[in-house]
Tab-separated table of C-alpha atoms and ligand atoms in Angstrom:
chain	number	residue	atom	x	y	z
A	658	MET	CA	0.275	-0.085	-0.117
A	659	LYS	CA	0.906	3.500	-0.189
A	660	VAL	CA	0.662	5.087	3.194
A	661	ALA	CA	1.337	8.657	4.601
A	662	VAL	CA	2.530	8.639	8.049
A	663	PHE	CA	1.919	12.095	9.893
A	664	GLY	CA	3.987	12.899	12.648
A	665	LEU	CA	7.382	11.547	12.928
A	666	GLY	CA	7.837	11.429	16.951
A	667	TYR	CA	8.240	8.109	18.774
A	668	VAL	CA	5.002	6.459	17.174
A	669	GLY	CA	5.289	7.913	13.829
A	670	THR	CA	8.821	7.093	13.331
A	671	VAL	CA	8.560	3.652	14.298
A	672	THR	CA	5.303	3.070	12.551
A	673	ALA	CA	6.627	4.512	9.213
A	674	ALA	CA	9.729	2.583	9.428
A	675	GLY	CA	8.178	-0.862	10.531
A	676	LEU	CA	5.532	-0.200	7.682
A	677	ALA	CA	8.171	0.054	5.118
A	678	HIS	CA	10.252	-2.844	6.313
A	679	SER	CA	6.952	-5.032	5.841
A	680	GLY	CA	6.498	-3.791	2.076
A	681	HIS	CA	4.637	-0.860	2.254
A	682	THR	CA	5.447	2.468	0.539
A	683	VAL	CA	5.753	5.087	3.302
A	684	VAL	CA	6.177	8.765	3.181
A	685	GLY	CA	6.226	10.271	6.634
A	686	VAL	CA	5.056	14.038	7.405
A	687	ASP	CA	6.266	16.228	9.946
A	688	VAL	CA	6.294	20.110	10.551
A	689	ASP	CA	9.779	19.650	11.877
A	690	ASP	CA	12.339	19.838	9.199
A	691	ALA	CA	15.333	18.421	11.134
A	692	LYS	CA	13.173	15.156	11.728
A	693	VAL	CA	12.215	15.017	7.805
A	694	ALA	CA	16.105	15.785	7.026
A	695	GLU	CA	17.101	12.774	9.499
A	696	ILE	CA	14.583	10.229	7.994
A	697	ASN	CA	15.885	11.240	4.545
A	698	ALA	CA	19.605	10.708	5.433
A	699	GLY	CA	18.401	7.250	6.681
A	700	ARG	CA	18.650	8.093	10.303
A	701	SER	CA	16.121	8.039	13.053
A	702	PRO	CA	14.903	11.200	14.799
A	703	VAL	CA	14.320	9.545	17.867
A	704	VAL	CA	16.136	6.893	20.116
A	705	GLU	CA	14.876	3.638	20.187
A	706	PRO	CA	16.634	0.138	20.271
A	707	GLY	CA	16.795	-1.110	16.567
A	708	ILE	CA	15.234	1.890	15.008
A	709	GLY	CA	18.875	3.014	13.445
A	710	GLU	CA	18.745	-0.196	11.524
A	711	LEU	CA	15.230	-0.045	10.505
A	712	ILE	CA	15.295	3.247	9.159
A	713	ALA	CA	18.506	2.711	7.205
A	714	GLY	CA	17.108	-0.123	5.882
A	715	ALA	CA	13.882	1.022	4.695
A	716	ALA	CA	15.494	4.239	3.367
A	717	LEU	CA	18.022	1.962	1.380
A	718	SER	CA	15.184	0.001	-0.164
A	719	GLY	CA	13.510	3.133	-1.487
A	720	ARG	CA	10.114	2.372	0.734
A	721	LEU	CA	10.526	5.443	3.043
A	722	ARG	CA	11.293	8.991	2.868
A	723	ALA	CA	9.902	11.810	4.209
A	724	THR	CA	8.552	15.593	3.634
A	725	THR	CA	6.913	18.567	5.235
A	726	SER	CA	4.473	18.671	2.408
A	727	ALA	CA	0.972	16.791	3.140
A	728	ALA	CA	0.583	17.215	-0.415
A	729	GLU	CA	3.523	15.204	-1.539
A	730	ALA	CA	2.843	12.341	0.818
A	731	LEU	CA	-0.786	12.106	-0.345
A	732	GLU	CA	0.043	11.684	-3.882
A	733	ARG	CA	-1.957	8.444	-4.897
A	734	ALA	CA	-1.891	7.439	-0.997
A	735	ASP	CA	-4.194	4.713	-0.090
A	736	LEU	CA	-3.856	5.431	3.660
A	737	SER	CA	-3.055	8.330	6.220
A	738	LEU	CA	-1.925	7.606	9.546
A	739	LEU	CA	-2.254	10.248	12.153
A	740	CYS	CA	0.406	10.182	14.705
A	741	VAL	CA	0.607	13.557	15.940
A	742	GLY	CA	0.916	14.237	19.538
A	743	THR	CA	-2.314	14.605	21.882
A	744	PRO	CA	-0.809	16.549	24.713
A	745	SER	CA	-2.702	17.490	28.067
A	746	GLY	CA	-4.606	20.894	27.747
A	747	SER	CA	-5.776	22.787	30.503
A	748	LEU	CA	-7.554	20.943	33.534
A	749	GLY	CA	-6.548	17.392	31.899
A	750	SER	CA	-8.149	17.973	28.678
A	751	THR	CA	-6.611	16.457	25.608
A	752	ASP	CA	-5.403	18.972	23.134
A	753	LEU	CA	-6.665	17.832	19.712
A	754	SER	CA	-5.274	21.049	17.696
A	755	TYR	CA	-2.623	19.017	15.941
A	756	ILE	CA	-5.416	16.128	15.092
A	757	GLU	CA	-7.635	19.079	13.894
A	758	ARG	CA	-4.844	20.861	11.857
A	759	VAL	CA	-3.289	17.695	10.354
A	760	ALA	CA	-6.955	16.596	9.294
A	761	GLY	CA	-7.341	19.949	7.774
A	762	ASP	CA	-4.196	19.873	5.848
A	763	ILE	CA	-4.813	16.420	4.317
A	764	ARG	CA	-8.049	17.519	3.287
A	765	GLN	CA	-6.484	20.496	1.691
A	766	ALA	CA	-4.018	18.398	0.195
A	767	MET	CA	-6.417	16.093	-1.706
A	768	THR	CA	-7.872	19.053	-3.789
A	769	HIS	CA	-4.176	19.210	-5.193
A	770	VAL	CA	-2.891	15.849	-5.883
A	771	ALA	CA	-4.130	12.635	-7.802
A	772	PRO	CA	-6.014	10.014	-5.795
A	773	PRO	CA	-5.299	6.367	-5.430
A	774	THR	CA	-6.544	4.464	-8.384
A	775	SER	CA	-9.541	2.949	-6.269
A	776	GLY	CA	-10.282	6.725	-5.433
A	777	PHE	CA	-10.687	5.178	-1.927
A	778	HIS	CA	-8.642	6.594	0.908
A	779	ALA	CA	-8.512	5.756	4.752
A	780	VAL	CA	-7.779	8.371	7.127
A	781	VAL	CA	-6.808	6.525	10.186
A	782	VAL	CA	-6.266	8.017	13.825
A	783	ARG	CA	-2.992	6.278	15.590
A	784	SER	CA	-2.669	9.103	18.388
A	785	THR	CA	-4.511	8.406	21.659
A	786	VAL	CA	-7.806	10.531	21.335
A	787	PRO	CA	-10.924	10.324	23.371
A	788	PRO	CA	-14.171	8.636	22.531
A	789	GLY	CA	-16.171	10.689	19.793
A	790	THR	CA	-12.778	12.322	18.422
A	791	VAL	CA	-12.823	10.320	14.958
A	792	ASP	CA	-16.491	11.167	14.597
A	793	HIS	CA	-16.858	14.643	15.813
A	794	VAL	CA	-13.464	16.014	14.947
A	795	VAL	CA	-11.914	14.196	12.059
A	796	THR	CA	-14.673	12.648	9.800
A	797	PRO	CA	-16.624	15.924	9.694
A	798	VAL	CA	-13.565	17.281	7.867
A	799	PHE	CA	-13.682	14.751	5.101
A	800	ALA	CA	-17.636	15.388	4.759
A	801	GLU	CA	-16.934	16.886	1.331
A	802	ASN	CA	-14.887	14.871	-0.932
A	803	ALA	CA	-12.234	16.555	-3.008
A	804	PRO	CA	-12.775	15.441	-6.878
A	805	GLY	CA	-11.803	12.096	-7.291
A	806	TRP	CA	-11.311	11.024	-3.647
A	807	ASP	CA	-13.459	9.139	-1.577
A	808	VAL	CA	-12.551	8.950	2.191
A	809	GLY	CA	-13.383	6.768	5.158
A	810	THR	CA	-12.121	7.337	8.835
A	811	ALA	CA	-11.078	4.844	11.301
A	812	MET	CA	-9.580	4.515	14.780
A	813	CYS	CA	-6.503	2.016	15.067
A	814	PRO	CA	-4.699	2.500	18.512
A	815	GLU	CA	-1.290	2.120	19.039
A	816	PHE	CA	0.312	-0.266	21.879
A	817	LEU	CA	3.828	0.414	21.669
A	818	ARG	CA	6.200	1.277	24.665
A	819	GLU	CA	9.110	3.442	24.404
A	820	GLY	CA	12.348	1.408	25.068
A	821	VAL	CA	10.935	-1.546	23.390
A	822	SER	CA	8.858	0.204	20.682
A	823	VAL	CA	10.223	-1.428	17.610
A	824	LYS	CA	9.797	-5.063	19.140
A	825	ASP	CA	6.256	-3.821	20.307
A	826	PHE	CA	5.373	-2.757	16.817
A	827	PHE	CA	6.241	-6.066	15.327
A	828	ALA	CA	4.463	-8.199	18.189
A	829	PRO	CA	1.488	-5.720	19.574
A	830	PRO	CA	-1.169	-7.391	21.773
A	831	PHE	CA	-3.801	-6.910	19.441
A	832	VAL	CA	-4.792	-5.221	16.021
A	833	VAL	CA	-7.925	-3.433	16.734
A	834	VAL	CA	-9.894	-1.114	14.144
A	835	GLY	CA	-12.971	1.127	15.004
A	836	THR	CA	-14.847	2.439	12.216
A	837	ALA	CA	-18.273	2.060	10.484
A	838	ASP	CA	-16.673	2.167	7.402
A	839	GLU	CA	-16.179	-1.472	5.706
A	840	ARG	CA	-13.732	-0.173	3.313
A	841	ALA	CA	-11.488	1.635	5.889
A	842	ARG	CA	-11.866	-1.669	7.982
A	843	ALA	CA	-10.406	-3.476	4.930
A	844	ALA	CA	-7.791	-1.161	4.452
A	845	VAL	CA	-6.298	-1.503	7.822
A	846	ALA	CA	-6.494	-5.043	7.856
A	847	GLU	CA	-4.350	-5.182	4.679
A	848	LEU	CA	-2.054	-2.466	6.257
A	849	PHE	CA	-1.312	-4.959	9.049
A	850	SER	CA	-1.617	-8.245	7.364
A	851	PHE	CA	2.264	-8.745	7.602
A	852	LEU	CA	1.634	-9.397	11.680
A	853	ASP	CA	-0.475	-12.504	11.134
A	854	LEU	CA	-2.942	-11.250	13.847
A	855	PRO	CA	-6.676	-11.175	13.041
A	856	THR	CA	-7.978	-7.760	12.953
A	857	ARG	CA	-10.394	-6.875	15.828
A	858	HIS	CA	-13.208	-4.593	14.100
A	859	VAL	CA	-15.170	-2.711	17.037
A	860	ALA	CA	-16.874	0.554	17.367
A	861	THR	CA	-14.992	3.715	16.703
A	862	THR	CA	-15.412	4.912	20.309
A	863	THR	CA	-14.261	1.233	21.719
A	864	ALA	CA	-11.028	1.532	19.781
A	865	GLU	CA	-10.446	5.123	21.224
A	866	SER	CA	-11.450	4.044	24.688
A	867	LEU	CA	-9.340	0.894	24.544
A	868	LYS	CA	-5.989	2.685	24.823
A	869	TYR	CA	-7.394	4.742	27.780
A	870	ALA	CA	-8.297	1.695	29.773
A	871	CYS	CA	-5.140	0.125	28.753
A	872	ASN	CA	-3.157	3.152	30.403
A	873	ALA	CA	-5.054	3.483	33.311
A	874	PHE	CA	-4.732	-0.071	34.150
A	875	HIS	CA	-1.179	0.093	33.984
A	876	ALA	CA	-1.021	3.158	36.013
A	877	THR	CA	-3.110	1.691	38.732
A	878	LYS	CA	-1.233	-1.555	38.789
A	879	VAL	CA	1.904	0.531	39.448
A	880	SER	CA	0.264	2.332	42.227
A	881	PHE	CA	-1.466	-0.379	43.837
A	882	ALA	CA	2.011	-2.330	44.040
A	883	ASN	CA	3.460	0.820	45.635
A	884	GLU	CA	0.723	1.735	47.910
A	885	LEU	CA	0.811	-2.064	49.179
A	886	SER	CA	4.409	-2.060	49.619
A	887	ARG	CA	4.154	1.427	51.640
A	888	VAL	CA	1.498	-0.202	53.989
A	889	PHE	CA	3.581	-3.839	54.226
A	890	ARG	CA	6.709	-1.674	55.176
A	891	GLY	CA	5.267	-0.801	58.332
A	892	PHE	CA	4.797	-4.146	59.507
A	893	GLY	CA	8.273	-5.236	58.355
A	894	VAL	CA	7.206	-6.948	55.060
A	895	ASP	CA	9.028	-6.686	51.751
A	896	ALA	CA	6.303	-6.094	49.287
A	897	ARG	CA	8.549	-7.350	46.227
A	898	GLU	CA	8.118	-10.850	47.484
A	899	VAL	CA	4.327	-10.727	48.218
A	900	MET	CA	3.883	-9.430	44.754
A	901	GLU	CA	6.107	-11.642	43.283
A	902	ILE	CA	4.266	-14.507	44.381
A	903	PHE	CA	0.923	-12.903	43.627
A	904	CYS	CA	1.678	-12.502	40.209
A	905	GLU	CA	2.229	-16.321	39.931
A	906	ASP	CA	-1.948	-16.515	40.352
A	907	THR	CA	-3.038	-16.132	36.834
A	908	LYS	CA	-6.357	-17.539	37.670
A	909	LEU	CA	-7.516	-14.628	39.855
A	910	ASN	CA	-4.982	-11.814	40.233
A	911	ILE	CA	-3.105	-11.724	36.779
A	912	ALA	CA	-6.340	-12.595	34.880
A	913	PRO	CA	-9.662	-11.566	33.280
A	914	THR	CA	-11.320	-12.529	36.528
A	915	TYR	CA	-12.715	-9.126	38.329
A	916	LEU	CA	-11.909	-7.271	35.329
A	917	ARG	CA	-15.803	-7.221	33.973
A	918	PRO	CA	-17.715	-4.335	34.460
A	919	GLY	CA	-20.824	-4.981	36.596
A	920	PHE	CA	-22.207	-4.197	40.075
A	921	ALA	CA	-20.439	-3.605	43.424
A	922	TYR	CA	-18.491	-6.131	44.887
A	923	GLY	CA	-19.158	-7.650	48.454
A	924	GLY	CA	-19.312	-10.474	50.120
A	925	SER	CA	-17.470	-11.918	53.462
A	926	CYS	CA	-13.902	-11.190	52.208
A	927	LEU	CA	-13.467	-8.381	50.152
A	928	PRO	CA	-14.931	-5.358	51.958
A	929	LYS	CA	-13.579	-6.927	55.584
A	930	ASP	CA	-10.069	-7.141	54.071
A	931	LEU	CA	-9.947	-3.820	52.311
A	932	ARG	CA	-10.826	-2.337	55.466
A	933	ALA	CA	-8.275	-4.154	57.340
A	934	LEU	CA	-5.890	-3.138	55.140
A	935	GLN	CA	-6.876	0.453	55.467
A	936	HIS	CA	-6.560	0.390	59.175
A	937	MET	CA	-3.264	-1.102	58.854
A	938	ALA	CA	-1.996	1.906	56.671
A	939	ARG	CA	-3.695	4.310	58.940
A	940	SER	CA	-2.318	2.650	62.144
A	941	THR	CA	1.335	3.255	60.778
A	942	GLY	CA	0.629	6.743	59.655
A	943	VAL	CA	0.513	5.763	55.676
A	944	ASP	CA	-2.086	7.431	53.289
A	945	ALA	CA	-3.491	4.681	51.065
A	946	PRO	CA	-5.707	6.710	48.804
A	947	LEU	CA	-5.931	3.871	46.288
A	948	LEU	CA	-7.660	1.541	48.835
A	949	ALA	CA	-9.596	4.286	50.338
A	950	GLY	CA	-11.035	5.250	46.521
A	951	THR	CA	-11.686	1.595	45.817
A	952	ALA	CA	-14.162	1.433	48.733
A	953	LEU	CA	-15.591	4.667	47.526
A	954	THR	CA	-16.137	3.606	43.758
A	955	ASN	CA	-18.073	0.473	45.021
A	956	GLU	CA	-20.308	2.893	47.266
A	957	LEU	CA	-20.837	5.091	44.353
A	958	ILE	CA	-22.094	2.342	42.239
A	959	ILE	CA	-24.639	1.278	44.891
A	960	ARG	CA	-25.896	5.151	45.340
A	961	ASP	CA	-26.066	5.525	41.540
A	962	VAL	CA	-28.567	2.754	41.106
A	963	VAL	CA	-30.441	4.202	43.957
A	964	GLU	CA	-30.528	7.612	42.253
A	965	ARG	CA	-31.796	6.004	38.932
A	966	VAL	CA	-34.558	3.921	40.645
A	967	ILE	CA	-35.533	7.227	42.200
A	968	ALA	CA	-35.280	9.251	38.837
A	969	THR	CA	-38.105	6.561	37.331
A	970	GLY	CA	-40.511	8.138	39.426
A	971	ALA	CA	-41.820	4.421	40.473
A	972	ARG	CA	-42.973	3.143	43.681
A	973	ARG	CA	-42.757	-0.576	43.276
A	974	VAL	CA	-39.330	-2.074	42.560
A	975	ALA	CA	-38.578	-5.891	41.980
A	976	LEU	CA	-34.739	-7.007	42.867
A	977	LEU	CA	-33.742	-10.449	40.974
A	978	GLY	CA	-30.884	-11.806	42.913
A	979	LEU	CA	-30.118	-10.840	46.557
A	980	SER	CA	-26.611	-12.850	47.550
A	981	PHE	CA	-23.750	-11.030	46.539
A	982	LYS	CA	-22.805	-13.747	43.659
A	983	ALA	CA	-24.373	-16.317	41.858
A	984	ASP	CA	-24.427	-19.664	43.242
A	985	THR	CA	-24.192	-18.784	47.101
A	986	ASP	CA	-26.468	-18.054	49.401
A	987	ASP	CA	-23.982	-15.761	51.438
A	988	LEU	CA	-25.958	-12.232	52.061
A	989	ARG	CA	-22.829	-10.718	54.240
A	990	GLU	CA	-22.059	-7.435	52.960
A	991	SER	CA	-24.005	-8.274	49.264
A	992	PRO	CA	-24.417	-4.924	47.532
A	993	ASN	CA	-27.884	-6.118	46.551
A	994	VAL	CA	-28.830	-6.483	50.355
A	995	GLU	CA	-27.532	-2.969	50.865
A	996	LEU	CA	-29.700	-1.829	47.628
A	997	ALA	CA	-32.821	-3.487	48.895
A	998	GLU	CA	-32.365	-1.677	52.382
A	999	ARG	CA	-31.779	1.573	50.734
A	1000	LEU	CA	-34.795	1.409	48.521
A	1001	LEU	CA	-37.082	0.438	51.612
A	1002	GLY	CA	-35.335	3.129	53.793
A	1003	LYS	CA	-36.770	5.536	51.112
A	1004	GLY	CA	-40.117	4.076	50.978
A	1005	PHE	CA	-40.241	1.738	47.881
A	1006	GLU	CA	-42.107	-1.101	47.941
A	1007	VAL	CA	-39.545	-3.976	47.378
A	1008	ARG	CA	-40.154	-7.615	46.189
A	1009	ILE	CA	-37.227	-9.965	45.910
A	1010	TYR	CA	-36.420	-13.109	44.179
A	1011	ASP	CA	-33.269	-15.117	44.378
A	1012	PRO	CA	-32.866	-18.655	42.951
A	1013	ILE	CA	-30.886	-19.806	45.981
A	1014	ILE	CA	-31.898	-17.838	49.322
A	1015	ASN	CA	-34.186	-19.492	51.288
A	1016	PRO	CA	-34.956	-17.532	54.787
A	1017	ASP	CA	-36.002	-20.653	56.716
A	1018	ARG	CA	-32.566	-22.183	56.002
A	1019	LEU	CA	-30.407	-19.050	56.645
A	1020	VAL	CA	-27.915	-19.709	59.724
A	1021	GLY	CA	-25.218	-18.419	61.752
A	1022	ALA	CA	-23.490	-15.053	60.674
A	1023	ASN	CA	-25.307	-15.172	57.294
A	1024	LEU	CA	-28.604	-15.013	59.313
A	1025	ARG	CA	-27.509	-12.399	61.492
A	1026	HIS	CA	-26.491	-10.085	58.885
A	1027	VAL	CA	-29.915	-10.295	57.246
A	1028	GLN	CA	-31.827	-10.145	60.223
A	1029	SER	CA	-29.911	-6.921	61.121
A	1030	ARG	CA	-30.385	-5.457	57.489
A	1031	LEU	CA	-33.549	-6.896	56.234
A	1032	PRO	CA	-35.184	-8.321	59.087
A	1033	HIS	CA	-38.499	-8.621	57.110
A	1034	LEU	CA	-36.651	-10.961	54.444
A	1035	GLY	CA	-39.587	-13.377	54.587
A	1036	ARG	CA	-42.223	-11.054	53.698
A	1037	LEU	CA	-40.236	-9.603	50.658
A	1038	LEU	CA	-38.994	-12.683	49.072
A	1039	ALA	CA	-40.864	-13.963	46.137
A	1040	CYS	CA	-41.046	-18.008	45.363
A	1041	THR	CA	-40.586	-17.005	41.553
A	1042	PRO	CA	-39.217	-14.188	39.403
A	1043	GLN	CA	-42.723	-13.831	38.047
A	1044	GLU	CA	-44.044	-13.375	41.303
A	1045	ALA	CA	-41.466	-10.592	42.019
A	1046	LEU	CA	-42.347	-8.959	38.746
A	1047	ALA	CA	-45.862	-8.717	39.189
A	1048	GLY	CA	-46.934	-4.680	39.278
A	1049	SER	CA	-43.127	-3.848	39.689
A	1050	GLN	CA	-42.436	-0.555	37.458
A	1051	VAL	CA	-38.582	-1.149	38.038
A	1052	VAL	CA	-36.552	-4.478	38.022
A	1053	LEU	CA	-32.999	-4.494	39.442
A	1054	VAL	CA	-31.383	-7.941	37.802
A	1055	ALA	CA	-28.415	-8.998	39.748
A	1056	SER	CA	-28.975	-12.560	38.776
A	1057	ALA	CA	-28.933	-14.274	35.265
A	1058	ALA	CA	-29.926	-17.654	36.637
A	1059	ASP	CA	-32.273	-19.799	34.632
A	1060	GLY	CA	-35.674	-18.290	34.006
A	1061	VAL	CA	-34.800	-14.656	34.808
A	1062	ALA	CA	-34.684	-13.879	31.264
A	1063	ASP	CA	-37.702	-15.567	30.356
A	1064	ALA	CA	-39.489	-13.865	33.035
A	1065	LEU	CA	-38.363	-10.359	32.220
A	1066	ARG	CA	-39.156	-10.780	28.488
A	1067	ASP	CA	-42.867	-12.167	29.335
A	1068	ALA	CA	-43.354	-8.923	31.924
A	1069	ALA	CA	-41.894	-6.466	29.834
A	1070	PRO	CA	-41.362	-3.797	32.864
A	1071	GLN	CA	-40.964	-0.397	32.341
A	1072	HIS	CA	-37.475	-0.231	33.615
A	1073	VAL	CA	-34.830	-3.090	33.554
A	1074	ILE	CA	-31.416	-2.169	35.221
A	1075	ASP	CA	-29.048	-5.127	34.565
A	1076	LEU	CA	-26.541	-5.169	37.419
A	1077	SER	CA	-25.119	-8.694	36.198
A	1078	GLY	CA	-24.376	-7.981	32.212
A	1079	ARG	CA	-25.119	-11.651	31.538
A	1080	LEU	CA	-29.128	-11.455	30.347
A	1081	GLY	CA	-28.368	-11.810	26.710
A	1082	ASP	CA	-29.030	-9.936	23.553
A	1083	GLU	CA	-33.002	-10.455	23.727
A	1084	VAL	CA	-33.384	-8.709	27.021
A	1085	GLU	CA	-30.754	-6.039	26.142
A	1086	ARG	CA	-32.820	-5.076	23.038
A	1087	MET	CA	-35.934	-4.654	25.411
A	1088	ALA	CA	-37.404	-1.243	25.604
A	1089	GLY	CA	-36.634	0.225	29.057
A	1090	TYR	CA	-33.297	-1.913	29.245
A	1091	SER	CA	-30.198	-0.258	30.572
A	1092	GLY	CA	-27.015	-1.599	32.210
A	1093	VAL	CA	-25.349	-0.554	35.249
A	1094	GLY	CA	-22.615	0.990	33.396
A	1095	TRP	CA	-23.355	0.390	29.890
B	1420	NAD	N1	4.968	7.511	23.082
B	1420	NAD	C1	4.284	6.441	22.984
B	1420	NAD	O1	5.103	5.239	23.597
B	1420	NAD	C2	3.086	6.261	22.684
B	1420	NAD	C3	2.482	4.975	22.811
B	1420	NAD	C4	1.024	4.689	21.882
B	1420	NAD	C5	0.469	5.866	21.776
B	1420	NAD	N2	1.164	7.435	21.452
B	1420	NAD	C6	0.260	8.261	21.463
B	1420	NAD	O2	0.424	8.488	19.870
B	1420	NAD	C7	0.499	9.998	19.660
B	1420	NAD	C8	1.950	10.598	19.190
B	1420	NAD	O3	2.819	10.431	20.272
B	1420	NAD	P1	4.371	10.466	20.270
B	1420	NAD	O4	5.045	9.875	21.457
B	1420	NAD	O5	5.000	9.759	18.985
B	1420	NAD	O6	4.527	11.946	20.134
B	1420	NAD	P2	5.547	12.968	19.691
B	1420	NAD	O7	5.391	14.426	20.418
B	1420	NAD	O8	6.741	12.343	19.893
B	1420	NAD	O9	5.558	13.137	18.150
B	1420	NAD	C9	4.539	14.003	17.436
B	1420	NAD	C10	5.129	14.547	16.159
B	1420	NAD	O10	3.693	15.299	15.584
B	1420	NAD	C11	4.602	16.208	14.748
B	1420	NAD	N3	3.315	17.252	14.365
B	1420	NAD	C12	2.629	18.077	15.003
B	1420	NAD	N4	1.739	18.624	14.287
B	1420	NAD	C13	2.128	18.116	13.032
B	1420	NAD	C14	1.496	18.533	11.780
B	1420	NAD	N5	0.505	19.152	11.643
B	1420	NAD	N6	1.828	17.852	10.736
B	1420	NAD	C15	2.884	16.730	10.746
B	1420	NAD	N7	3.208	16.554	11.940
B	1420	NAD	C16	3.062	17.002	13.098
B	1420	NAD	C17	5.344	16.754	15.786
B	1420	NAD	O11	6.536	17.603	15.186
B	1420	NAD	C18	5.998	15.797	16.292
B	1420	NAD	O12	7.438	15.477	15.657
B	1420	NAD	C19	-0.115	10.475	21.084
B	1420	NAD	O13	-1.329	10.613	20.764
B	1420	NAD	C20	0.470	9.448	22.134
B	1420	NAD	O14	-0.548	9.594	23.087
B	1420	NAD	C21	2.200	7.226	22.193
């Protein structure tokens, strides 16, 4: 393919060199003459292991050159990759001025140069940009096509890390393309076909969000390990050993477990042990804002659902699922019990169905917990989902047990707030359906 790469910083330089090495014809564009001159001299404008050899080889093969002219790069190009910076603006917003400027440069250049033979050109954002940027900032620039050009836009986030960027470029975790344009999707798939990885096609906003999720997770992991080490240090514990063993658990710790958006955590262990850790931190004079923030986020999710129920104006609420997770009757610190308690306190009529909870069989701490939070549980409990749903305008669904989805479809309540995310497409398409966080 003939590719124009805009922005020859860390991402653009490695991308331009890597694509040229993989057989594409690449023209890099930068407003900085010095960077352009370096590439044209077969040298790298950035320092990264392996990039010198890659650029020298690509320049020698004639497949990589650079220019300050967008028009020169666009001549018969199949695809533009936008790799310009997206620095922090005031109050942490993303400064999209370089993206806007480069999109404008591309559109302007199209009026002066010949299109590719197919006429189709994909404008693909590689920079990290907030959800909505491609649709609301980039696509409108190409609303009116230049004569002979037909443009489709897409988002294809970059996952390389500085210091190992060349290695990462050739071995990314995934290739993700977000677009509503099938031709743009196909163009990105062809661009990266040398990687031998399937191209994951998603909504544009999903592709834009993914990079933020990755970076936020990386940052949170670093802070998590560091915060724990500051807490444990006060107890003479070396957190390096703790975390080394911690990372060996690829079933629960370094794993997809607990990374599925849904409702609040609860149960007999997580809240209790988080509180204990916070107490340990306080007792040794250590601030642990990440742990405190975790508990706060959990509380805010519960509060948000209560507010949403209030906003419906309904009076009768069905809660399907009471224990803190499926297949257990443990009600200790279940966020669903908390939800029921708050709604009852606000005067809502609440009917509860749980496939496992039988109030007559509750014993020990479990029974004491329910007696203190929901003393009238027996009266609130329905034997079937249908019974709980009868007459309820709002349904909070924490359980995806057999029969729940069918009962929801039959009852068709005005509002379904899905706390589980496991109800299936048919329920999700129902009028009045909304997810707790989606
Ligand atoms: N650096 C990383 O490790 C990394 C990894 C993945 C994603 N990203 C994202 O990729 C984007 C680029 O990051 P970077 O570190 O390569 O940035 P950078 O600042 O190193 O490079 C950006 C380049 O764009 C050029 N530029 C600005 N306006 C231009 C224009 N109108 N036309 C042509 N060139 C122009 C600048 O001169 C500069 O050379 C950012 O959104 C960043 O968040 C960075």
